[in-house]
Tab-separated table of C-alpha atoms and ligand atoms in Angstrom:
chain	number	residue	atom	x	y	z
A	1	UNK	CA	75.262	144.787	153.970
A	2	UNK	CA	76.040	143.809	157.224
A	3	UNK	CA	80.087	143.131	157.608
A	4	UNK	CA	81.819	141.982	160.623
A	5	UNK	CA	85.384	143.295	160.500
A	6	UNK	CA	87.595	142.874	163.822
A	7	UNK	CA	88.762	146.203	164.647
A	8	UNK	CA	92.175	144.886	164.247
A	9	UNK	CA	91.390	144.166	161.080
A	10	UNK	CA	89.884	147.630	160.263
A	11	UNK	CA	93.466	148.885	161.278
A	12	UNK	CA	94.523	147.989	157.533
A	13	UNK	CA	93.749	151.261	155.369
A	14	UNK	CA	92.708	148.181	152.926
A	15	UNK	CA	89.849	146.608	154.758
A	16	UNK	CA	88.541	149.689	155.879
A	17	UNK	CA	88.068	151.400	152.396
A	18	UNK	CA	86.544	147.954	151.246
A	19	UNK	CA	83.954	147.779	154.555
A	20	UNK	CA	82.567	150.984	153.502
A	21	UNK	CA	81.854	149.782	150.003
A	22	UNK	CA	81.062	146.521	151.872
A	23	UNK	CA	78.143	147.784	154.086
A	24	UNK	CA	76.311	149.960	150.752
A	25	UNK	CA	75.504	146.919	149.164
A	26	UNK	CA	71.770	146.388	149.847
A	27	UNK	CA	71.880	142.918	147.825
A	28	UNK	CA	69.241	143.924	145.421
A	29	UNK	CA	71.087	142.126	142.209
A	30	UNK	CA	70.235	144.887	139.922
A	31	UNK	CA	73.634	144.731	139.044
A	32	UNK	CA	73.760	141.080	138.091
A	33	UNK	CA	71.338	142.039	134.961
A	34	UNK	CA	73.856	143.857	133.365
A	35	UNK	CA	76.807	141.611	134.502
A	36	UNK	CA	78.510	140.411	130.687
A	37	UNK	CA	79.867	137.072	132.583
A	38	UNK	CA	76.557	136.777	134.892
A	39	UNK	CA	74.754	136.475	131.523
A	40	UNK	CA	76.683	133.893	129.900
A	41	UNK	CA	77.452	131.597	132.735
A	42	UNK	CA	74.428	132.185	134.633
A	43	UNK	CA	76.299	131.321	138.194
A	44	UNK	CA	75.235	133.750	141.032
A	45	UNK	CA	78.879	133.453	141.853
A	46	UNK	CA	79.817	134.965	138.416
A	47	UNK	CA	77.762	138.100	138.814
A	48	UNK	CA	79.054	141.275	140.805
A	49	UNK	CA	76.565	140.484	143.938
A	50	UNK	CA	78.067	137.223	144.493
A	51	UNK	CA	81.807	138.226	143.861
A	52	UNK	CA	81.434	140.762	146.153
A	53	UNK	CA	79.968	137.720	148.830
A	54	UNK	CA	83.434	136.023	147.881
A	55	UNK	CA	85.514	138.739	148.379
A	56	UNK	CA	83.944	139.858	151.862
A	57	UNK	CA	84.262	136.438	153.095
A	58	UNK	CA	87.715	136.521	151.972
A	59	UNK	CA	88.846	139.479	153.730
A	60	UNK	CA	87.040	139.029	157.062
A	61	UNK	CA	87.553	135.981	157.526
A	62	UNK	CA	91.159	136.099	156.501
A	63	UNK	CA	90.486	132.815	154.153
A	64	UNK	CA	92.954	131.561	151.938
A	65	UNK	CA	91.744	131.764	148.803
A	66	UNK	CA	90.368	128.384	147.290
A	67	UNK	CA	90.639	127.472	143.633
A	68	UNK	CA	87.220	127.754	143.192
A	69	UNK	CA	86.762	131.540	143.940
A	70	UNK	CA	89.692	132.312	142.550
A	71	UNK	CA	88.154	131.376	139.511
A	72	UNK	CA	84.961	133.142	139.900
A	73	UNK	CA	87.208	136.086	140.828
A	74	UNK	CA	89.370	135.860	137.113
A	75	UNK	CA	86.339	135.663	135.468
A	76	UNK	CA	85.260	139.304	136.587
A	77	UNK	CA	85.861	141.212	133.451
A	78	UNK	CA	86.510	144.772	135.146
A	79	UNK	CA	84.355	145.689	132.501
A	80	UNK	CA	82.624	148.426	135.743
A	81	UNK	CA	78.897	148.051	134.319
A	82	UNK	CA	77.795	146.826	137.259
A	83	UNK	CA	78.843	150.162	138.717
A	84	UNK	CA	76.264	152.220	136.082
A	85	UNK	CA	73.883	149.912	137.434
A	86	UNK	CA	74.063	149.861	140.708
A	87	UNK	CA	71.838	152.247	142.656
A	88	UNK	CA	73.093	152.329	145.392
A	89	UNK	CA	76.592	153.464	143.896
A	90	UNK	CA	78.803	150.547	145.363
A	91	UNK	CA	82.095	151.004	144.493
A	92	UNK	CA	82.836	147.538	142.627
A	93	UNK	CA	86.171	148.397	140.844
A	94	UNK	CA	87.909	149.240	144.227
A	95	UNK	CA	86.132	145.739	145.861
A	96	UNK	CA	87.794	143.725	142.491
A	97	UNK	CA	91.106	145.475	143.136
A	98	UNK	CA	91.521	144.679	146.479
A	99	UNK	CA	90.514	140.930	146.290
A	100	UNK	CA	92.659	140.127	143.050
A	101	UNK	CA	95.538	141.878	145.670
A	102	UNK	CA	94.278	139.443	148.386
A	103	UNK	CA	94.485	136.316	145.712
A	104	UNK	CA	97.897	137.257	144.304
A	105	UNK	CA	99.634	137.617	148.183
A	106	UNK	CA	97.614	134.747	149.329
A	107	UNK	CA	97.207	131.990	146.851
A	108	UNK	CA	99.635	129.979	145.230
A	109	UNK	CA	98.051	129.554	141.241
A	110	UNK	CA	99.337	126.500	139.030
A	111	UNK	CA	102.655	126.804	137.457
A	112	UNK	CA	100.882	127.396	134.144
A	113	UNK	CA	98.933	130.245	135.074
A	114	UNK	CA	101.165	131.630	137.673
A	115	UNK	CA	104.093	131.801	134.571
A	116	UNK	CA	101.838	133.300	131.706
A	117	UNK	CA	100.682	135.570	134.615
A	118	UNK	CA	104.507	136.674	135.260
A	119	UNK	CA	105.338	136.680	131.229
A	120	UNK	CA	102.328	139.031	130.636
A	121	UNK	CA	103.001	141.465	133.279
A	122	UNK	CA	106.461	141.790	132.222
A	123	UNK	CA	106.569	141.543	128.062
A	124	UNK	CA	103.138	143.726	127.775
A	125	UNK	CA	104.085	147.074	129.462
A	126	UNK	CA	107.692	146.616	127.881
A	127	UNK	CA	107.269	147.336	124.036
A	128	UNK	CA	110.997	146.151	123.017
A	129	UNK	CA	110.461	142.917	124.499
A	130	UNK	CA	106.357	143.193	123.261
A	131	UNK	CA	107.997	143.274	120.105
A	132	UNK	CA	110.403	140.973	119.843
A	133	UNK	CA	107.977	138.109	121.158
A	134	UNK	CA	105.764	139.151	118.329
A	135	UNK	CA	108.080	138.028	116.055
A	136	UNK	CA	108.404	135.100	117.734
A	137	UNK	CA	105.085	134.395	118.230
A	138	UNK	CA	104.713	134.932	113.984
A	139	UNK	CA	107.548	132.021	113.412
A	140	UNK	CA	105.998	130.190	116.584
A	141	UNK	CA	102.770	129.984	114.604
A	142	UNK	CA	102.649	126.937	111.792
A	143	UNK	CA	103.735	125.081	114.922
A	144	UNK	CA	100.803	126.456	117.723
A	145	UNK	CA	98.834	123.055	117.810
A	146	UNK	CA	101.817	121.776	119.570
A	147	UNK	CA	101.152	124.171	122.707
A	148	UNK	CA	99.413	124.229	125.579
A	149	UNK	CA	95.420	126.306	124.244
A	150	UNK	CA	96.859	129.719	126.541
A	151	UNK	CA	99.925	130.224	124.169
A	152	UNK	CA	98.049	128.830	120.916
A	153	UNK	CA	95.504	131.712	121.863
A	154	UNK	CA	98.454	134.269	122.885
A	155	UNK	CA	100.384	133.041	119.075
A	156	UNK	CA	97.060	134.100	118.106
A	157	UNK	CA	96.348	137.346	119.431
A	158	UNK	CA	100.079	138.122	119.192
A	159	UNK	CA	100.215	141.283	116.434
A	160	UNK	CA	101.380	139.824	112.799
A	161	UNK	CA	102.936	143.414	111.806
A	162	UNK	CA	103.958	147.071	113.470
A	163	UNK	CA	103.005	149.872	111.234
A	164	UNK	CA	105.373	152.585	110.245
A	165	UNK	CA	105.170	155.613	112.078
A	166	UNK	CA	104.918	158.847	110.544
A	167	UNK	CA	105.330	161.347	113.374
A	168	UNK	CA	109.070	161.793	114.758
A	169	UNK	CA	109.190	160.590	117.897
A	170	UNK	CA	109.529	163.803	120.180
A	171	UNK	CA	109.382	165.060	123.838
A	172	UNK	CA	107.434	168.201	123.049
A	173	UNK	CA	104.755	168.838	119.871
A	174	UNK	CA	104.156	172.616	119.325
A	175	UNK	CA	101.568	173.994	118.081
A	176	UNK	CA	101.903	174.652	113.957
A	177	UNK	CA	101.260	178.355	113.265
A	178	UNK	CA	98.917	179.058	115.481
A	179	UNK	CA	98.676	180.992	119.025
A	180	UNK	CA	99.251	178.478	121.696
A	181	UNK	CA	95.826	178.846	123.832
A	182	UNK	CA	97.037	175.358	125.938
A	183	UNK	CA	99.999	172.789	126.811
A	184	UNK	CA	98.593	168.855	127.394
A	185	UNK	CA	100.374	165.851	128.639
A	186	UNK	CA	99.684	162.728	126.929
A	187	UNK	CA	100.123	159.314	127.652
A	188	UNK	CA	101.478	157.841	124.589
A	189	UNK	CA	100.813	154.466	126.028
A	190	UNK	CA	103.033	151.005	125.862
A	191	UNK	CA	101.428	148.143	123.518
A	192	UNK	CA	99.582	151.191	121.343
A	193	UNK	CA	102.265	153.342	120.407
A	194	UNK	CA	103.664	149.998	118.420
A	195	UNK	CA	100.945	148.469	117.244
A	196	UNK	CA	98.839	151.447	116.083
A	197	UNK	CA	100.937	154.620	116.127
A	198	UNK	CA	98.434	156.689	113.934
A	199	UNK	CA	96.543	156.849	116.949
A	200	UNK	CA	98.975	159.369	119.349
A	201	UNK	CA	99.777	160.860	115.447
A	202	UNK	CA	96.130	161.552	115.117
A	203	UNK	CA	95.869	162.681	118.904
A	204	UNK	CA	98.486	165.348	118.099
A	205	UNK	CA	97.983	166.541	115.024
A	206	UNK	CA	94.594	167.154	115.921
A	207	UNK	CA	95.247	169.253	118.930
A	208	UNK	CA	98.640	170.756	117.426
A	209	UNK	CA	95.893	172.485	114.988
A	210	UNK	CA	93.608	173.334	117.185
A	211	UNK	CA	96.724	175.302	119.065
A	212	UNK	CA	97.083	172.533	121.850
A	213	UNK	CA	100.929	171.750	122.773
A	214	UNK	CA	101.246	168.200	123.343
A	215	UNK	CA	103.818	166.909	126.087
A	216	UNK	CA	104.837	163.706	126.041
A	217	UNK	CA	107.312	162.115	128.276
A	218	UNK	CA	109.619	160.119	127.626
A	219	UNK	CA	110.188	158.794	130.957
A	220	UNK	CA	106.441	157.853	130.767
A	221	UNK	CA	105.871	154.059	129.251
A	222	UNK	CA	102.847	152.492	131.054
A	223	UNK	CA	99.790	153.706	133.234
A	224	UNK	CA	100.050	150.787	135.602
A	225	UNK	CA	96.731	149.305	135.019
A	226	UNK	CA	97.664	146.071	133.354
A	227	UNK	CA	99.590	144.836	136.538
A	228	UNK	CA	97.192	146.386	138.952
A	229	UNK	CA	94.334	144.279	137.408
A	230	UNK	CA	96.314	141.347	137.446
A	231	UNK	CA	96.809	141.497	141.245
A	232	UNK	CA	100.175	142.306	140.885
A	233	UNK	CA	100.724	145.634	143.539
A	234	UNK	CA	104.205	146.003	143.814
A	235	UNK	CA	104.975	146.686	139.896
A	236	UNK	CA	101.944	148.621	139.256
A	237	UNK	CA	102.958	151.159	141.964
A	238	UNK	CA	106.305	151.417	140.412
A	239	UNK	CA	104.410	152.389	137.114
A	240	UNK	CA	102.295	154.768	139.175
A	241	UNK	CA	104.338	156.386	141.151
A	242	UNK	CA	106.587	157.710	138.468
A	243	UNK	CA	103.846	159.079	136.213
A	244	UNK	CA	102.538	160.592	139.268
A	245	UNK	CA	105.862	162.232	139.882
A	246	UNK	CA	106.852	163.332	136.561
A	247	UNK	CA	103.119	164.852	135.624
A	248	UNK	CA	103.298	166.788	138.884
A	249	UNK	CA	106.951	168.322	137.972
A	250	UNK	CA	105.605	169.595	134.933
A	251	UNK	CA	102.263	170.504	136.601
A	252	UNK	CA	103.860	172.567	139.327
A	253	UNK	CA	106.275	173.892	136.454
A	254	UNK	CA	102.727	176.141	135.826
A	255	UNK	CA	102.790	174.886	132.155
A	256	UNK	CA	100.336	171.572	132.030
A	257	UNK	CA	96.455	172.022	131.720
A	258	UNK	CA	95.985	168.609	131.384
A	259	UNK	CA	96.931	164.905	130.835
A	260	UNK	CA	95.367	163.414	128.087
A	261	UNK	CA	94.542	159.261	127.780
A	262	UNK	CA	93.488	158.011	124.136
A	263	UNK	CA	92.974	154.829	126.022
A	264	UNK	CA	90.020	154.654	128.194
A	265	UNK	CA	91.501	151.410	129.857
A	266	UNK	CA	94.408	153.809	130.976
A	267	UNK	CA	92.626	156.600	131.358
A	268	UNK	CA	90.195	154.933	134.137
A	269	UNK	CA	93.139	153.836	135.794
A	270	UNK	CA	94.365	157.353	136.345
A	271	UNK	CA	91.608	158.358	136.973
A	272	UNK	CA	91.778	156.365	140.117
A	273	UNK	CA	95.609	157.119	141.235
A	274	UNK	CA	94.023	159.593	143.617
A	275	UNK	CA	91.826	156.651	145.842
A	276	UNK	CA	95.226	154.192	145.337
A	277	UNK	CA	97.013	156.522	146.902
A	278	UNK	CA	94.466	158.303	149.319
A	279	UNK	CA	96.437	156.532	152.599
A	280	UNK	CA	100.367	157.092	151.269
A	281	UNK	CA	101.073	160.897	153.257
A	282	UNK	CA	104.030	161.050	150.273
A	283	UNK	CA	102.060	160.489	147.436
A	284	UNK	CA	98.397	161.467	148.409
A	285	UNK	CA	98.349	164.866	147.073
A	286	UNK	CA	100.248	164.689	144.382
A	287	UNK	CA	97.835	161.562	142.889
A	288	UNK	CA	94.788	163.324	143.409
A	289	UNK	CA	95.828	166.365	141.409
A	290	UNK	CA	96.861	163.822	138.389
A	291	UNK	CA	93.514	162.227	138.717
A	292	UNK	CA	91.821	165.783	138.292
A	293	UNK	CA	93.905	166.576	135.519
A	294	UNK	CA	93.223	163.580	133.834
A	295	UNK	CA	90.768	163.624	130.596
A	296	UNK	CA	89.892	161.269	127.973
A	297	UNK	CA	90.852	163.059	125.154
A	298	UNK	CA	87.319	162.789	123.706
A	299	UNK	CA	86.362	164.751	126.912
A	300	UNK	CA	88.958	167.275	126.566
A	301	UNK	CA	88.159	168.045	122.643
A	302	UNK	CA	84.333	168.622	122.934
A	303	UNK	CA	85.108	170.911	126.189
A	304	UNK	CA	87.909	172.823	125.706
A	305	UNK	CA	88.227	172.870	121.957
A	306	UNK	CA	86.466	174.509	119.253
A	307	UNK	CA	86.848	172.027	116.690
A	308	UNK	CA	87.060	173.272	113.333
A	309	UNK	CA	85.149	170.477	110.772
A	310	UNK	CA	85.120	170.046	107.287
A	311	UNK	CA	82.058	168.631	105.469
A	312	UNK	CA	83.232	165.260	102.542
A	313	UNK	CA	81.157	164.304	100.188
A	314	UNK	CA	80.472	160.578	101.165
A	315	UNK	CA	78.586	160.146	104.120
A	316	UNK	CA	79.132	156.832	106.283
A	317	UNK	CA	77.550	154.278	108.820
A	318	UNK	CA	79.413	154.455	111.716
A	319	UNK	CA	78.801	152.006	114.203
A	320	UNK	CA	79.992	153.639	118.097
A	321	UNK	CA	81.052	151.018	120.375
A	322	UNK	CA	81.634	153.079	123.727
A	323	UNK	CA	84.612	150.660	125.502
A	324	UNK	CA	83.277	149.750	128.743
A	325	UNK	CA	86.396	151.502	130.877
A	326	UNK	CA	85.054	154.590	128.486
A	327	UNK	CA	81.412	154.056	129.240
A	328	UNK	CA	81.186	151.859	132.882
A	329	UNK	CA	84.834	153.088	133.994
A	330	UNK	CA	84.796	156.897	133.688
A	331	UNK	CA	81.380	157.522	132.703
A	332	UNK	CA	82.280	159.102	129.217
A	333	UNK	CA	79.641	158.227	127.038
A	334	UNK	CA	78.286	161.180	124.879
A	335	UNK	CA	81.213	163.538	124.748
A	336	UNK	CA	82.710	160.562	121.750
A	337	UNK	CA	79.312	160.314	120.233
A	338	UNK	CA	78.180	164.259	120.028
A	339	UNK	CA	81.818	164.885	118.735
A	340	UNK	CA	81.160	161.937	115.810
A	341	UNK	CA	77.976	163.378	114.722
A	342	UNK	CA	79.267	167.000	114.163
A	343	UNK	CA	81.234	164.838	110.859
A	344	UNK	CA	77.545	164.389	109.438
A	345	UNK	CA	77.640	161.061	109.322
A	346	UNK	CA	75.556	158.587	110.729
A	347	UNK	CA	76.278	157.557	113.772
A	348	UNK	CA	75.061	154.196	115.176
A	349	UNK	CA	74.594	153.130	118.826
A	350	UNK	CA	75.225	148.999	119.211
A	351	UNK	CA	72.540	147.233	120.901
A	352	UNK	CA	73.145	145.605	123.851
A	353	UNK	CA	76.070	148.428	124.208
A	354	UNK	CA	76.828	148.288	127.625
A	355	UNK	CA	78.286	144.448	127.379
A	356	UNK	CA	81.816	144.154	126.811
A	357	UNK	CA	83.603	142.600	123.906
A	358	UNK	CA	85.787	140.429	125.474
A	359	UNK	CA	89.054	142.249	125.199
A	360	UNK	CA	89.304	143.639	129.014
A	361	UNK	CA	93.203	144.276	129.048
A	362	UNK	CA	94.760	140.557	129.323
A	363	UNK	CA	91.066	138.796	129.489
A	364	UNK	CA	90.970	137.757	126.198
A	365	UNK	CA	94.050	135.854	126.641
A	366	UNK	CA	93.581	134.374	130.016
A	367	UNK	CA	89.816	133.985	129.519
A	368	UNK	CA	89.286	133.214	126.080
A	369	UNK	CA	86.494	131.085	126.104
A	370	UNK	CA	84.201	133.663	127.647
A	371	UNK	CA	85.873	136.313	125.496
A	372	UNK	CA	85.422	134.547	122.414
A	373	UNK	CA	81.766	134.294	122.820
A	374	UNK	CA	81.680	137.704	123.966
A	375	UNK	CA	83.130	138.725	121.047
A	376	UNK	CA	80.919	136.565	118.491
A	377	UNK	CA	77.944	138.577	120.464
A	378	UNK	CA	79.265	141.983	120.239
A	379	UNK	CA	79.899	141.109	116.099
A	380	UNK	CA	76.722	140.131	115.483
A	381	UNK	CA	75.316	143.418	117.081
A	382	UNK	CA	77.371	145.604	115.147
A	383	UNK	CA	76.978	143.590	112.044
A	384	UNK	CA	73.438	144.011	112.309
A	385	UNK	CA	73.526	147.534	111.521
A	386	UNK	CA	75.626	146.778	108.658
A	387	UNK	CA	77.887	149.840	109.554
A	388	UNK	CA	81.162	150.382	106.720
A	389	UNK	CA	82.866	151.613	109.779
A	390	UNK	CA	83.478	150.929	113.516
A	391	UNK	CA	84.748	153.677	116.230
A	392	UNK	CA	85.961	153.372	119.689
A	393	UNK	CA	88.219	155.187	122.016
A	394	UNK	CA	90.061	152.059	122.987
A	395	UNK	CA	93.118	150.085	121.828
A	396	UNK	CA	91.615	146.988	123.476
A	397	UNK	CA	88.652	146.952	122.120
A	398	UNK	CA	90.070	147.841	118.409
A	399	UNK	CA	92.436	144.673	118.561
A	400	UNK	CA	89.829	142.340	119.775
A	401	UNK	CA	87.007	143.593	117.521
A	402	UNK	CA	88.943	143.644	114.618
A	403	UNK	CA	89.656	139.807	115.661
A	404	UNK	CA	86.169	139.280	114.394
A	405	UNK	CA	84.970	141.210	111.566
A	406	UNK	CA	86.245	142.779	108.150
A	407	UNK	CA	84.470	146.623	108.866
A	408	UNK	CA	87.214	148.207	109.108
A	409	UNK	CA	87.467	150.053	112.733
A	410	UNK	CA	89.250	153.162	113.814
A	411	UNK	CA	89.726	155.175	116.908
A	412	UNK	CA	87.491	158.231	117.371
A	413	UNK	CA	90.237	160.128	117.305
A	414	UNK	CA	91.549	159.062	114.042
A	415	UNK	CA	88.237	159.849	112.185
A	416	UNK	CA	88.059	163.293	114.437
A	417	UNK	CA	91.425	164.636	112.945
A	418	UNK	CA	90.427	163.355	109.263
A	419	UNK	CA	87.453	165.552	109.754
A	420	UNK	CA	89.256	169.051	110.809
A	421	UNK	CA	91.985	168.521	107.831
A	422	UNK	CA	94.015	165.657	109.054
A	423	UNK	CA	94.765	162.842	106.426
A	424	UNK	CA	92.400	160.292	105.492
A	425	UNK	CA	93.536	157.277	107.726
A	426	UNK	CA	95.250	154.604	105.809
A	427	UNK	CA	92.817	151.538	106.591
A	428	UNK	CA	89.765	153.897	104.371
A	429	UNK	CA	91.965	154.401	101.743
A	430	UNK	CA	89.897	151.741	99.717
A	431	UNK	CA	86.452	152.950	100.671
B	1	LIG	S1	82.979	144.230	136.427
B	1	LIG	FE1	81.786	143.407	134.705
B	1	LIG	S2	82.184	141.177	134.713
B	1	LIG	FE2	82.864	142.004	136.702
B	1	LIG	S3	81.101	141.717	138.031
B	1	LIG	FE3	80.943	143.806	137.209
B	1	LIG	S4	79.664	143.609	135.392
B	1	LIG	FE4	80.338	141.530	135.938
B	2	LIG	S1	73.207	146.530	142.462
B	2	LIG	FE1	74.606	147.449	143.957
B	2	LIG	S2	73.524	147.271	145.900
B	2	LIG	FE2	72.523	145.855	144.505
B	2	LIG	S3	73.614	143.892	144.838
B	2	LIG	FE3	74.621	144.921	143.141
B	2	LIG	S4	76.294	146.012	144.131
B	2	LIG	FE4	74.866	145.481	145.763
């Protein structure tokens, strides 16, 4: 694609990344075929070809941003399966990024949006607050009809109970007796440490047994990712930069072999800290070596591990839904799926896989017309393969698709640790 950037312009670290991504596009619109929102709305302008037409007329042409494309813009899922598409391996996610940064410095959104905006990026990554507003949200909720449709749908989605933990919360998990043969960090995560504990408990039992030491810092609350997606820069760097710093203490400490995500959201995220901070001489190095380090944990347990299973009698249906920042995101797809069939059971890929479900971090709540019918979509396509249970490797994903169906759905993680002598998890109890 042809760009025309001033070379005053291409002095911004920014704009030059982006012109290289820019000038690969060959404007075939494979990509648009697989595009979730593309699909539904059928607007060129809500497909990844024409997003990336509104972003690069953004940026060259310094624009401010009108309400129109900012809308086409918030649509965008960053669901990345435009980017397993693509052939010619354009480099959407860091395009998205850079023009929801453009919007948020540039354009002034309604008070409405602009405040739910603020309230998310501050009550989400902050689980006492998350918490508290829950509650509120439960009282708040014989009285919804009287509010605006965004905070009837956030009353909504807003969680109705916190589960007990039953692992002590703790800095360092040893292995149980058993030769260490590795230490881990893990990102215990912000909203899923409260609203489904059992899946870090899972995480670390199962590597605890499998003589994995599990790290996990307290100083370490959020990846970052839900204010980088919403535009908002300055806070997700905050986020970043001290993960970055603390991982690379206890990296250079010669006792970390890597950092674990159980959220492929997250995970894809850090993935990327290494590109966010490719131009910052401070930080550069340091990100780049927490991007290598970083694993989904599904990766990390079919390549590192040995896992020891043990056979059940009952054999079930389970229905894989490979989350899109899993799949699209950080290209994990079979490492979840192999591990799942070494349980014997029978393990069921969802057609129409690759489109999301709707949940996309904060989409479902700032979207939720297009997320809702996402969501009926991906229901009907698991239903139809009447599974008795649902796995995924995403706290996102869980919440939404449990929104929408009675199969009871679990991470991978918690059916990999019932399988090699962890408990059975509390939502199969009954089946
Ligand atoms: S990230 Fe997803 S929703 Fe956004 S343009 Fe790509 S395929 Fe479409
Ligand atoms: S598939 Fe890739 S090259 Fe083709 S239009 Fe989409 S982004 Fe551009």
């Amino acid at each position: 694609m042809q760009t025309n950037f001033s070379e005053e312009q291409l002095k911004n670290k920014d704009n030059q990344s982006s012109e290289k991504i820019f000038k690969k596009c060959v404007h075939c619109g494979m990509c648009n075929a697989t595009c979730p929102t593309f699909d539904l709305l059928s607007d060129e302008l809500d497909g990844p070809r024409g997003r990336i037409y509104l972003i690069q007329d953004m940026l060259e042409n310094e624009k401010k941003p009108t309400p129109n494309v900012v809308n086409h813009i918030d649509r965008c899922l960053s669901c990345y399966s435009c980017m397993t598409t693509c052939p010619a391996e354009v480099n959407y996610m860091h395009l998205i990024d850079h023009g929801r940064k453009y919007i948020e410095k540039n354009y002034e959104r309604p008070f409405l949006d602009k405040t739910i905006r603020n309230f998310l990026s501050v009550v989400i990554p902050n689980t006492k607050l998350f918490k508290l507003l829950s509650l509120f949200a439960k009282i708040a909720k014989p009285f919804k009809l009287f509010f605006p449709s965004i905070i009837k749908e956030m009353i909504e989605l807003a969680p109705k109970s916190f589960p007990k933990k039953t692992v002590k919360n703790k800095e360092i998990y040893k292995t149980r007796s058993k030769q260490k043969i590795a230490r881990v960090a893990l990102l215990t995560g912000c909203v899923q440490k409260e609203i489904s504990p059992q899946i870090n408990e899972a995480t670390i039992r199962i590597l605890n047994r499998h003589g994995v030491e599990v790290v996990a810092s307290k100083n370490i609350n959020c990846c970052g990712s839900l204010n980088h997606h919403l535009g908002k820069n300055n806070k997700a760097h905050k986020d970043f930069i001290n993960n970055i710093n603390i991982w690379h203490e206890q990296y250079l400490k010669g006792n970390l072999d890597a950092i674990l995500s159980n959220t492929s959201g997250c995970g894809t995220t850090m993935k990327d800290y290494g590109f966010i901070f490719k131009n910052d001489k401070k930080m550069k190095k340091k990100a780049k070596k927490i991007s290598e380090l970083t694993k989904d944990v599904s990766e990390y347990l079919l390549e590192n591990l040995n896992l020891k299973f043990k056979s059940k009698e009952k054999k079930f249906r389970i229905a894989y839904h490979s989350a899109c920042s899993m799949q699209h995101g950080q290209k994990v797809h079979n490492q979840p799926i192999n591990l799942l069939g070494k349980t014997k059971n029978e393990i069921l890929e969802i057609p129409d896989g690759h489109l999301c479900c709707g949940s996309a971090g904060t989409y479902n709540i700032l979207q939720s017309k297009i997320a809702k019918k996402l969501l009926k979509n991906k229901i009907k396509n698991i239903e139809s393969l009447k599974p008795q249970i649902i796995s995924t490797g995403n706290i996102g994903c869980i919440t939404q698709i449990a929104n929408g169906t009675n199969i009871p759905i679990l991470h991978t993680v918690e059916i990999l640790d019932w399988y090699t002598g962890g408990p059975k998890p509390e939502i199969l109890k009954g089946i």
